[in-house]
Amino acid sequence: MSDLTLGDYQRYGRQLILDGFGLPAQQKLKNASVVVVGAGGLGCPALQYLAAAGVGRLGIVDHDVVEVSNLQRQVLHNENTANMGMPKAESAALALRKINSTIQLDVHTAQLEPSNARLLLEGYDLILDCTDNAPTRYLLSDVAVALGVPLVSGAALGFDGQLCVYNLGVDGPCYRCLFPVPPTGGAVRSCSEAGVLGVVTGTIGTLQALEAIKILAGLHEGRPTLLLFSALSMPPFRSIKLRARSKTCAACGQDGERKGTIEETDYVQWCGGATPDFEATGLVAGDASKRVSAMALRDALKQDPTQARIIDVRPRVEYGICSLPGSTNVPLNELVSSPAQHLTGSASTLYVVCRLGNDSQIAADALRSVADQSVRILDVIGGLRSWSKAVDPTFPVY
Ligand SMILES: Nc1ncnc2c1ncn2[C@@H]1O[C@H](COP(=O)(O)OP(=O)(O)OP(=O)(O)O)[C@@H](O)[C@H]1O
C-alpha cells in the first residue's frame, strides 16, 4: 500500500512513469535515508538530486563555512550565505528546503571524527563520501563496514574524477580492499592546491546521487566497478571491474587483522599527519633560520631591493594570474630537477615563494643542497596568501 500523497504523484510524475521505476521505486526512496558527508563540490550536486528525487530523509555533515571561492562549484551555496560565513550544512539545507520541503533534513555542523562517526552515521541506509581527504575516506569506509551499509564514494581534482560504490551487497570490496595503505603525503593534493573545474565535481556528485538512487530503488546491478572520468578525453569515462572483498582486508576481510576499534584509531596520523596551514601571523614554524614571514620579505624589499631576489615556484598558469613585482617564475618541478641552474644573480638573499607556503619549503631545501655560504635561502611562510593578508590586501587571493 503506497503512502505517497497526491502532491507526491504530481511532483515525481516524470520518474514514476519510467518503466522499471514506477510506484515501488518511489515508495522505496520515500522510506529511505541517506547521509552525505561533505557539502562541498561533490556533496552539493549529490544532495540536490537526492532531495529532488524524493529521498525521504537526508543527513548533511560538514564542519566548514561557505566562502566565496566555493561558489564556482558548490552549487547549493550562494553569495548571501558566503558573505555571512554560514555553515555549509545549514546553507545546503536552506537551498534544499526550497527544492523539496516534503523531505526530512538532519543538519550536522560537525567534523566527522572517530569519536562521533558512528553516532552521526548510524540509522541511515546509505552513506555518501563527498569529502576531500584521506583520513575521512578511511574513517567513512570503516564505519560503513561496521554498520553494514553501502558507501558511495566520489573524488574530483583538476579535470579528473573517480566514482566507486564500496561495501555493496555481501561481498562488495571496501575502500581498504582497494587501498590497504594511504597514499604518501606529497602524492595527495587538494582542490585548493591543484584546482578543479566545477563541472567535474558536478558530474561526479551527480553520479553519486544516481548510484544511491539505483541502490535504494533496487535497480543497481551490484557489480563493483571503479569509474574514472577525465574531462579532457572523449569519451571521458573508463571503468575498471573490481574484485570481490579481500579476505585479508583489515576492515572487512574474514582473515583480516584489525588493529584497535574505530574510536581508538588515529586516522590523521595513519595517513601521514595533517597538512600544515600557515597563516599570515608571522609565526615561524620549523627552523626559524630558514623561513621568514611575508612582512619580513616586505621589509627586506624596502631596505634594499638589490639584495633580495624572489623565486616564485608556482606553476606557470598560476604565475600568470598574479605575481610579485621583480620575481622570477621557476615552477617547482623544474627547480627541483636542476636547482644549481637557478642560483644566479648577485643578491645576498634568495626568497622562495609559492601560493600557500608548502612547495616553497621543498624548493628552498633543493636550492640549499647546492648553494654555498654566500647566499641565504629563505622560504616565505604562508606564501602569497600571507602576502595578501598581511602586506598587500589588493594582491589577488585565489
Ligand atoms: N571529516 C569531515 N567532516 C565533515 N566534513 C568534511 C570532513 N572532511 C571534509 N569535509 C568537507 O568536505 C567538503 C569537501 O568539498 P570541497 O573540497 O569541494 O570543499 P572545500 O574544502 O571548501 O574546497 P577548497 O579546497 O577549495 O577550500 C568540504 O566542505 C569539507 O568541509
Short mmCIF file of C-alpha atoms and ligand atoms in Angstrom, two decimals:
data_model
loop_
_atom_site.label_atom_id
_atom_site.label_comp_id
_atom_site.label_asym_id
_atom_site.label_seq_id
_atom_site.Cartn_x
_atom_site.Cartn_y
_atom_site.Cartn_z
CA MET A 1 0.00 0.00 0.00
CA SER A 2 1.50 3.33 -1.06
CA ASP A 3 1.80 6.26 1.32
CA LEU A 4 2.56 8.73 -1.46
CA THR A 5 0.49 11.90 -1.19
CA LEU A 6 -1.39 13.43 -4.09
CA GLY A 7 1.35 16.06 -4.19
CA ASP A 8 3.97 13.30 -4.49
CA TYR A 9 2.27 11.84 -7.56
CA GLN A 10 2.41 15.25 -9.18
CA ARG A 11 5.95 16.07 -8.09
CA TYR A 12 7.53 12.75 -9.05
CA GLY A 13 5.34 12.01 -12.05
CA ARG A 14 8.16 12.11 -14.60
CA GLN A 15 10.11 9.36 -12.84
CA LEU A 16 7.02 7.44 -11.67
CA ILE A 17 6.13 6.69 -15.29
CA LEU A 18 9.58 5.25 -16.04
CA ASP A 19 9.41 1.60 -16.96
CA GLY A 20 11.24 -0.29 -14.22
CA PHE A 21 10.90 2.56 -11.71
CA GLY A 22 7.24 3.24 -11.04
CA LEU A 23 5.45 3.43 -7.72
CA PRO A 24 7.53 0.73 -5.97
CA ALA A 25 10.82 2.60 -6.53
CA GLN A 26 9.35 5.94 -5.47
CA GLN A 27 7.96 4.35 -2.34
CA LYS A 28 11.42 2.94 -1.53
CA LEU A 29 13.02 6.36 -1.98
CA LYS A 30 10.43 7.96 0.28
CA ASN A 31 11.18 5.44 3.03
CA ALA A 32 14.95 5.68 2.56
CA SER A 33 17.60 7.68 4.36
CA VAL A 34 21.00 8.84 3.08
CA VAL A 35 23.74 10.71 4.90
CA VAL A 36 26.02 12.92 2.83
CA VAL A 37 29.37 13.75 4.39
CA GLY A 38 30.80 16.92 2.84
CA ALA A 39 28.54 19.66 1.46
CA GLY A 40 31.15 20.93 -0.99
CA GLY A 41 31.80 20.37 -4.70
CA LEU A 42 30.54 16.78 -4.72
CA GLY A 43 28.03 16.99 -1.89
CA CYS A 44 26.05 19.90 -3.33
CA PRO A 45 25.00 18.30 -6.62
CA ALA A 46 24.52 14.93 -4.91
CA LEU A 47 22.24 16.43 -2.26
CA GLN A 48 20.37 18.46 -4.85
CA TYR A 49 19.37 15.41 -6.89
CA LEU A 50 18.67 13.19 -3.87
CA ALA A 51 16.33 15.82 -2.44
CA ALA A 52 14.66 16.46 -5.77
CA ALA A 53 14.13 12.73 -6.36
CA GLY A 54 12.32 12.39 -3.04
CA VAL A 55 14.71 10.50 -0.74
CA GLY A 56 12.71 10.75 2.48
CA ARG A 57 15.47 11.62 4.92
CA LEU A 58 18.79 13.29 4.17
CA GLY A 59 21.61 13.87 6.66
CA ILE A 60 24.17 16.58 5.90
CA VAL A 61 27.51 16.56 7.75
CA ASP A 62 30.06 19.34 7.24
CA HIS A 63 32.04 21.44 9.72
CA ASP A 64 33.13 24.16 7.30
CA VAL A 65 31.59 27.54 6.44
CA VAL A 66 30.74 28.88 2.98
CA GLU A 67 33.36 31.06 1.29
CA VAL A 68 33.20 32.98 -1.98
CA SER A 69 35.77 30.63 -3.54
CA ASN A 70 33.27 27.76 -3.06
CA LEU A 71 30.62 29.26 -5.32
CA GLN A 72 32.32 28.24 -8.57
CA ARG A 73 31.25 24.63 -7.92
CA GLN A 74 29.35 24.23 -4.66
CA VAL A 75 26.04 25.00 -6.27
CA LEU A 76 23.72 24.92 -3.25
CA HIS A 77 25.52 27.84 -1.63
CA ASN A 78 25.16 31.47 -2.68
CA GLU A 79 26.63 34.95 -2.24
CA ASN A 80 24.49 35.68 0.83
CA THR A 81 25.50 32.55 2.72
CA ALA A 82 29.13 33.12 1.73
CA ASN A 83 29.09 36.72 2.96
CA MET A 84 27.51 35.56 6.23
CA GLY A 85 30.07 32.76 6.58
CA MET A 86 27.16 30.39 7.16
CA PRO A 87 27.99 26.76 7.99
CA LYS A 88 27.82 24.72 4.77
CA ALA A 89 25.44 22.17 6.29
CA GLU A 90 22.94 24.96 7.07
CA SER A 91 23.44 26.73 3.75
CA ALA A 92 22.84 23.47 1.87
CA ALA A 93 19.72 22.73 3.94
CA LEU A 94 18.38 26.21 3.21
CA ALA A 95 18.65 25.58 -0.53
CA LEU A 96 17.27 22.04 -0.31
CA ARG A 97 14.16 23.15 1.58
CA LYS A 98 13.34 25.38 -1.37
CA ILE A 99 13.69 22.42 -3.74
CA ASN A 100 11.72 19.93 -1.65
CA SER A 101 10.03 20.89 1.60
CA THR A 102 8.43 17.46 2.00
CA ILE A 103 11.58 15.57 3.00
CA GLN A 104 13.35 15.42 6.37
CA LEU A 105 16.75 17.10 6.65
CA ASP A 106 19.17 16.38 9.51
CA VAL A 107 21.74 19.17 9.67
CA HIS A 108 25.03 18.38 11.41
CA THR A 109 27.57 21.19 11.54
CA ALA A 110 30.30 18.90 12.77
CA GLN A 111 33.58 17.42 11.67
CA LEU A 112 33.30 13.67 11.27
CA GLU A 113 35.85 12.08 13.59
CA PRO A 114 36.40 8.60 15.03
CA SER A 115 34.67 9.68 18.25
CA ASN A 116 31.41 10.85 16.63
CA ALA A 117 31.29 8.90 13.36
CA ARG A 118 29.05 6.04 14.47
CA LEU A 119 26.65 8.38 16.21
CA LEU A 120 26.34 10.67 13.18
CA LEU A 121 26.07 7.91 10.58
CA GLU A 122 24.07 5.10 12.14
CA GLY A 123 20.42 4.77 11.23
CA TYR A 124 20.95 5.75 7.58
CA ASP A 125 20.56 3.23 4.74
CA LEU A 126 23.49 4.56 2.76
CA ILE A 127 26.49 6.89 3.11
CA LEU A 128 27.89 9.27 0.50
CA ASP A 129 31.55 10.21 0.81
CA CYS A 130 31.77 13.71 -0.66
CA THR A 131 34.86 14.74 1.30
CA ASP A 132 38.33 15.63 0.15
CA ASN A 133 40.85 13.98 2.44
CA ALA A 134 42.32 10.53 3.07
CA PRO A 135 41.72 10.25 6.84
CA THR A 136 37.99 10.86 6.40
CA ARG A 137 37.83 8.41 3.47
CA TYR A 138 39.29 5.59 5.59
CA LEU A 139 37.12 6.51 8.55
CA LEU A 140 33.98 6.52 6.41
CA SER A 141 34.86 3.19 4.87
CA ASP A 142 35.48 1.57 8.26
CA VAL A 143 32.21 2.90 9.65
CA ALA A 144 30.28 1.77 6.56
CA VAL A 145 31.70 -1.74 7.06
CA ALA A 146 30.87 -1.67 10.77
CA LEU A 147 27.30 -0.51 10.12
CA GLY A 148 26.88 -2.81 7.10
CA VAL A 149 25.75 -0.10 4.68
CA PRO A 150 26.96 0.78 1.17
CA LEU A 151 29.33 3.74 0.74
CA VAL A 152 29.10 5.74 -2.48
CA SER A 153 32.45 7.44 -2.80
CA GLY A 154 33.38 10.28 -5.13
CA ALA A 155 36.58 12.22 -5.76
CA ALA A 156 37.47 15.06 -8.11
CA LEU A 157 40.60 17.04 -8.77
CA GLY A 158 41.66 19.17 -11.70
CA PHE A 159 39.90 17.80 -14.79
CA ASP A 160 39.54 14.27 -13.39
CA GLY A 161 37.19 12.37 -11.16
CA GLN A 162 36.51 8.92 -9.70
CA LEU A 163 33.43 7.11 -8.52
CA CYS A 164 33.03 3.83 -6.68
CA VAL A 165 30.43 2.07 -4.56
CA TYR A 166 32.06 0.24 -1.67
CA ASN A 167 30.68 -2.37 0.69
CA LEU A 168 27.83 -3.22 -1.65
CA GLY A 169 25.97 -6.48 -1.07
CA VAL A 170 27.51 -9.44 0.70
CA ASP A 171 30.97 -9.34 -0.83
CA GLY A 172 31.50 -5.87 -2.31
CA PRO A 173 35.02 -4.57 -1.53
CA CYS A 174 35.57 -1.71 0.89
CA TYR A 175 37.91 1.25 0.38
CA ARG A 176 40.68 -0.57 2.29
CA CYS A 177 40.41 -3.61 -0.02
CA LEU A 178 41.47 -1.33 -2.88
CA PHE A 179 43.80 0.95 -0.95
CA PRO A 180 45.18 -1.01 2.03
CA VAL A 181 47.65 1.76 2.81
CA PRO A 182 47.18 5.50 2.37
CA PRO A 183 49.00 7.42 -0.35
CA THR A 184 52.15 9.11 0.91
CA GLY A 185 51.98 12.81 1.86
CA GLY A 186 53.18 14.55 -1.30
CA ALA A 187 51.05 12.40 -3.58
CA VAL A 188 47.81 13.92 -2.30
CA ARG A 189 46.84 17.39 -3.45
CA SER A 190 43.66 19.21 -2.63
CA CYS A 191 41.37 21.26 -4.86
CA SER A 192 42.67 24.43 -3.21
CA GLU A 193 46.21 23.50 -4.30
CA ALA A 194 45.63 21.82 -7.65
CA GLY A 195 42.34 23.47 -8.71
CA VAL A 196 39.20 21.80 -10.03
CA LEU A 197 36.64 22.52 -12.70
CA GLY A 198 33.13 22.92 -11.26
CA VAL A 199 31.57 20.75 -13.94
CA VAL A 200 33.88 17.89 -12.93
CA THR A 201 32.68 17.87 -9.31
CA GLY A 202 29.15 18.38 -10.66
CA THR A 203 29.47 15.28 -12.87
CA ILE A 204 30.87 13.04 -10.13
CA GLY A 205 28.48 14.33 -7.44
CA THR A 206 25.52 13.78 -9.77
CA LEU A 207 26.72 10.23 -10.49
CA GLN A 208 26.97 9.61 -6.74
CA ALA A 209 23.30 10.59 -6.43
CA LEU A 210 22.48 8.29 -9.34
CA GLU A 211 24.25 5.31 -7.76
CA ALA A 212 22.50 5.99 -4.46
CA ILE A 213 19.07 6.17 -6.12
CA LYS A 214 19.73 2.93 -8.02
CA ILE A 215 20.76 1.12 -4.84
CA LEU A 216 17.83 2.42 -2.80
CA ALA A 217 15.31 1.72 -5.53
CA GLY A 218 16.62 -1.80 -6.08
CA LEU A 219 17.87 -1.02 -9.59
CA HIS A 220 21.62 -1.43 -9.03
CA GLU A 221 23.29 -4.31 -10.85
CA GLY A 222 25.65 -4.81 -7.87
CA ARG A 223 28.89 -5.27 -9.81
CA PRO A 224 31.78 -3.49 -8.08
CA THR A 225 33.30 -1.05 -10.53
CA LEU A 226 35.68 1.89 -10.33
CA LEU A 227 34.63 4.61 -12.76
CA LEU A 228 37.30 7.03 -13.97
CA PHE A 229 36.36 10.37 -15.51
CA SER A 230 38.68 12.58 -17.48
CA ALA A 231 37.03 15.77 -18.75
CA LEU A 232 39.65 16.37 -21.46
CA SER A 233 39.24 12.95 -23.08
CA MET A 234 36.50 11.81 -25.40
CA PRO A 235 34.87 9.57 -24.36
CA PRO A 236 35.55 10.90 -20.85
CA PHE A 237 34.67 7.67 -18.97
CA ARG A 238 36.61 4.46 -18.36
CA SER A 239 35.67 1.72 -15.96
CA ILE A 240 37.62 -0.92 -14.11
CA LYS A 241 35.95 -4.08 -12.86
CA LEU A 242 36.83 -4.70 -9.23
CA ARG A 243 37.42 -7.96 -7.41
CA ALA A 244 35.19 -9.01 -4.54
CA ARG A 245 36.09 -8.25 -0.93
CA SER A 246 39.68 -9.11 0.00
CA LYS A 247 39.89 -11.91 2.57
CA THR A 248 42.85 -10.25 4.20
CA CYS A 249 41.37 -6.74 4.33
CA ALA A 250 41.91 -5.26 7.80
CA ALA A 251 38.38 -3.85 7.86
CA CYS A 252 36.08 -6.29 6.05
CA GLY A 253 38.07 -9.45 5.30
CA GLN A 254 37.33 -12.64 7.23
CA ASP A 255 41.10 -13.23 7.73
CA GLY A 256 41.97 -9.55 8.15
CA GLU A 257 43.51 -8.26 11.32
CA ARG A 258 42.03 -5.06 12.64
CA LYS A 259 44.24 -3.03 14.95
CA GLY A 260 42.00 -1.41 17.55
CA THR A 261 38.49 -0.06 17.26
CA ILE A 262 37.43 2.80 15.02
CA GLU A 263 37.27 5.08 18.07
CA GLU A 264 40.85 4.18 19.00
CA THR A 265 42.29 4.73 15.52
CA ASP A 266 44.18 7.94 14.75
CA TYR A 267 43.25 8.24 11.07
CA VAL A 268 45.07 11.54 10.56
CA GLN A 269 48.33 10.17 11.87
CA TRP A 270 47.94 6.94 9.91
CA CYS A 271 47.53 8.97 6.72
CA GLY A 272 50.75 10.84 7.38
CA GLY A 273 49.53 13.74 9.54
CA ALA A 274 47.67 16.92 8.73
CA THR A 275 48.96 19.39 6.17
CA PRO A 276 50.25 22.46 7.98
CA ASP A 277 48.19 25.52 7.23
CA PHE A 278 50.41 28.50 7.84
CA GLU A 279 48.61 31.78 8.07
CA ALA A 280 49.77 35.35 7.88
CA THR A 281 50.73 35.50 11.52
CA GLY A 282 54.45 35.95 11.03
CA LEU A 283 54.88 32.94 13.31
CA VAL A 284 57.73 30.75 12.26
CA ALA A 285 57.15 27.01 12.08
CA GLY A 286 60.12 24.68 11.77
CA ASP A 287 63.63 26.08 11.50
CA ALA A 288 63.40 29.86 12.07
CA SER A 289 66.70 30.47 10.31
CA LYS A 290 65.29 29.11 7.06
CA ARG A 291 61.86 30.74 6.97
CA VAL A 292 60.51 34.30 7.03
CA SER A 293 57.11 35.93 7.22
CA ALA A 294 55.61 37.91 4.36
CA MET A 295 56.15 41.06 6.44
CA ALA A 296 59.86 40.30 6.72
CA LEU A 297 60.08 39.95 2.93
CA ARG A 298 58.32 43.30 2.55
CA ASP A 299 60.83 44.94 4.94
CA ALA A 300 63.78 43.41 3.12
CA LEU A 301 62.50 44.69 -0.22
CA LYS A 302 62.04 48.17 1.26
CA GLN A 303 65.52 48.20 2.74
CA ASP A 304 67.50 47.09 -0.30
CA PRO A 305 65.70 45.50 -3.23
CA THR A 306 69.01 44.72 -4.96
CA GLN A 307 69.86 42.24 -2.20
CA ALA A 308 66.58 40.34 -2.36
CA ARG A 309 65.85 38.00 -5.25
CA ILE A 310 62.44 36.33 -5.32
CA ILE A 311 61.86 32.96 -6.96
CA ASP A 312 58.20 32.04 -7.34
CA VAL A 313 57.81 28.28 -7.69
CA ARG A 314 54.14 28.14 -8.65
CA PRO A 315 53.06 26.56 -11.95
CA ARG A 316 53.19 28.97 -14.90
CA VAL A 317 49.41 29.18 -15.14
CA GLU A 318 49.24 30.49 -11.56
CA TYR A 319 52.14 32.90 -12.06
CA GLY A 320 50.15 34.28 -15.00
CA ILE A 321 47.27 35.11 -12.63
CA CYS A 322 49.31 37.36 -10.34
CA SER A 323 52.92 37.77 -9.18
CA LEU A 324 55.18 39.90 -7.02
CA PRO A 325 56.99 42.63 -8.96
CA GLY A 326 60.55 41.64 -9.82
CA SER A 327 60.01 37.94 -9.07
CA THR A 328 61.16 35.15 -11.37
CA ASN A 329 58.97 32.15 -12.09
CA VAL A 330 60.61 28.73 -11.86
CA PRO A 331 57.96 26.03 -11.40
CA LEU A 332 58.77 23.61 -8.59
CA ASN A 333 59.43 20.55 -10.77
CA GLU A 334 61.89 22.48 -12.96
CA LEU A 335 63.68 23.91 -9.95
CA VAL A 336 63.97 20.59 -8.15
CA SER A 337 65.33 18.83 -11.24
CA SER A 338 68.21 21.33 -11.65
CA PRO A 339 68.49 23.63 -8.61
CA ALA A 340 72.05 24.84 -9.30
CA GLN A 341 70.90 26.43 -12.55
CA HIS A 342 68.69 28.83 -10.60
CA LEU A 343 71.27 30.13 -8.15
CA THR A 344 72.22 33.02 -10.43
CA GLY A 345 72.41 36.75 -9.60
CA SER A 346 74.25 38.86 -7.07
CA ALA A 347 71.57 39.24 -4.37
CA SER A 348 72.66 38.06 -0.93
CA THR A 349 69.28 36.61 -0.05
CA LEU A 350 67.06 34.44 -2.14
CA TYR A 351 63.39 34.35 -1.14
CA VAL A 352 61.30 31.43 -2.35
CA VAL A 353 57.53 31.86 -2.56
CA CYS A 354 54.58 29.78 -3.63
CA ARG A 355 50.87 30.08 -3.07
CA LEU A 356 50.47 28.69 0.45
CA GLY A 357 53.99 28.12 1.73
CA ASN A 358 54.36 24.37 1.23
CA ASP A 359 56.06 23.96 -2.17
CA SER A 360 58.43 26.82 -1.34
CA GLN A 361 59.90 24.76 1.52
CA ILE A 362 60.71 21.89 -0.85
CA ALA A 363 62.24 24.32 -3.35
CA ALA A 364 64.29 26.12 -0.70
CA ASP A 365 65.69 22.80 0.55
CA ALA A 366 66.66 21.84 -3.01
CA LEU A 367 68.45 25.18 -3.50
CA ARG A 368 70.26 24.91 -0.16
CA SER A 369 71.55 21.47 -1.08
CA VAL A 370 73.61 23.00 -3.91
CA ALA A 371 74.28 26.57 -2.63
CA ASP A 372 77.44 27.85 -0.96
CA GLN A 373 77.61 30.12 2.11
CA SER A 374 77.47 33.37 0.10
CA VAL A 375 73.70 33.26 -0.34
CA ARG A 376 70.92 32.89 2.24
CA ILE A 377 67.90 30.95 1.09
CA LEU A 378 64.60 31.62 2.85
CA ASP A 379 61.10 30.49 2.10
CA VAL A 380 58.11 32.68 2.82
CA ILE A 381 55.71 31.26 5.43
CA GLY A 382 52.15 31.12 4.15
CA GLY A 383 53.29 32.16 0.67
CA LEU A 384 51.36 34.67 -1.38
CA ARG A 385 48.21 34.03 0.67
CA SER A 386 50.08 35.57 3.62
CA TRP A 387 51.40 38.38 1.45
CA SER A 388 47.85 39.25 0.55
CA LYS A 389 46.62 39.08 4.16
CA ALA A 390 49.49 40.75 5.93
CA VAL A 391 51.12 43.06 3.40
CA ASP A 392 49.00 43.93 0.40
CA PRO A 393 45.22 43.36 0.58
CA THR A 394 44.94 44.32 -3.11
CA PHE A 395 47.03 41.28 -4.09
CA PRO A 396 44.64 38.64 -5.55
CA VAL A 397 43.69 35.61 -3.46
CA TYR A 398 42.61 32.60 -5.47
N1 LIG B 1 35.86 14.92 8.36
C1 LIG B 1 34.97 15.73 7.79
N2 LIG B 1 33.80 16.00 8.38
C2 LIG B 1 32.89 16.81 7.81
N3 LIG B 1 33.09 17.42 6.62
C3 LIG B 1 34.25 17.19 5.98
C4 LIG B 1 35.25 16.35 6.53
N4 LIG B 1 36.30 16.33 5.68
C5 LIG B 1 35.97 17.13 4.65
N5 LIG B 1 34.75 17.66 4.82
C6 LIG B 1 34.03 18.59 3.95
O1 LIG B 1 34.02 18.07 2.64
C7 LIG B 1 33.88 19.13 1.72
C8 LIG B 1 34.80 18.86 0.56
O2 LIG B 1 34.41 19.71 -0.50
P1 LIG B 1 35.39 20.63 -1.33
O3 LIG B 1 36.75 20.03 -1.40
O4 LIG B 1 34.67 20.91 -2.60
O5 LIG B 1 35.34 21.95 -0.44
P2 LIG B 1 36.43 22.90 0.21
O6 LIG B 1 37.21 22.12 1.22
O7 LIG B 1 35.66 24.07 0.70
O8 LIG B 1 37.32 23.32 -1.02
P3 LIG B 1 38.65 24.19 -1.10
O9 LIG B 1 39.74 23.15 -1.14
O10 LIG B 1 38.52 24.96 -2.35
O11 LIG B 1 38.70 25.06 0.15
C9 LIG B 1 34.23 20.41 2.47
O12 LIG B 1 33.07 21.20 2.59
C10 LIG B 1 34.74 19.93 3.81
O13 LIG B 1 34.41 20.80 4.88
#
